[in-house]
C-alpha atoms as one frame of an Amber mdcrd trajectory, in Angstrom:
protein
  16.662 -27.964 -15.098  15.909 -24.846 -13.363  13.000 -24.778 -10.735  10.750
 -21.857 -10.029   8.767 -22.192  -6.827   5.878 -19.508  -6.899   4.294 -18.601
  -3.414   2.444 -15.422  -3.613   1.676 -15.376   0.132   3.739 -12.223   0.737
   2.348 -10.334  -2.153   0.020  -7.488  -1.154  -0.973  -6.033  -4.606  -0.560
  -6.314  -8.228   2.900  -4.504  -8.099   4.139  -6.899  -5.694   2.929  -9.841
  -7.839   4.851  -8.629 -10.810   8.011  -7.739  -8.849   8.013 -11.176  -7.352
   7.625 -12.749 -10.727  10.386 -10.684 -12.288  12.574 -11.823  -9.455  11.797
 -15.549  -9.329  11.946 -15.842 -13.148  14.995 -13.398 -13.639  13.171 -11.445
 -16.071  14.907  -8.559 -17.976  14.579  -4.941 -16.847  12.113  -4.116 -19.602
   9.593  -6.524 -18.263   6.228  -4.528 -18.302   4.744  -5.743 -15.136   1.358
  -6.814 -16.723  -0.047 -10.264 -17.997   0.755  -9.350 -21.620   4.298  -8.783
 -20.796   4.294 -12.052 -18.746   3.221 -14.033 -21.689   5.823 -12.409 -23.839
   8.875 -12.995 -21.485   7.709 -16.407 -20.765   7.669 -17.250 -24.500  11.240
 -16.045 -24.802  12.638 -18.521 -22.206  14.926 -20.928 -23.892  16.212 -23.086
 -21.078  14.136 -25.822 -19.495  12.226 -24.687 -16.439  10.084 -26.394 -13.986
   7.231 -24.044 -12.386   5.713 -25.241  -9.245   2.777 -23.349  -7.606   2.779
 -23.458  -3.784  -0.604 -24.934  -2.998  -2.991 -24.028  -0.049  -3.652 -26.384
   2.809  -6.592 -27.943   0.865  -4.316 -28.632  -2.187  -6.078 -26.405  -4.558
  -3.808 -24.548  -7.006  -6.823 -22.388  -8.087  -7.046 -21.056  -4.334  -3.366
 -20.401  -3.802  -1.892 -19.383  -0.323  -3.484 -15.984  -0.282  -3.584 -15.459
   3.466  -1.400 -12.893   4.941  -1.769 -13.297   8.744  -5.376 -13.778   9.297
  -6.867 -11.624   6.623  -7.841 -13.232   3.208  -7.104 -11.347   0.112  -9.531
  -9.518  -1.955 -11.471 -10.979  -4.870  -9.368  -8.802  -7.110  -6.019 -10.282
  -5.830  -7.557 -13.785  -6.305  -8.625 -12.899  -9.855  -5.139 -11.802 -10.564
  -3.475 -14.848  -9.218  -5.630 -17.106 -11.297  -5.038 -15.039 -14.317  -1.223
 -15.323 -13.673  -1.523 -19.044 -13.461  -3.575 -19.278 -16.660  -0.946 -17.164
 -18.477   1.836 -19.499 -17.076   0.012 -22.537 -18.027  -0.771 -21.239 -21.544
   2.889 -20.122 -22.073   3.911 -23.722 -21.040   1.670 -25.211 -23.634   3.468
 -23.110 -26.323   6.860 -23.047 -24.993   8.556 -26.526 -24.763  11.071 -25.309
 -22.228   8.387 -24.669 -19.618   6.875 -27.554 -17.382   4.085 -26.871 -14.943
């Protein structure tokens, strides 16, 4: 089973997040770099895949590692990462090949 570890600590903005997701999952070139496209390509995965979210020091997946150096991420970035997680979890409920 393929394992994908997601650690967004080096992502600075929305573009970085979607580039990182494309790289980690091996999404096709037509990946649309938005949450709808993320849901679509996750639905197409046909091999078993374990998805692991890197947690922060307090163990909260809802508050991922979002600290780059000493500056905390913006509220917008935190919302994006929570939405990415929600899309992935929803896709795992629908696609029997995804395990979160």
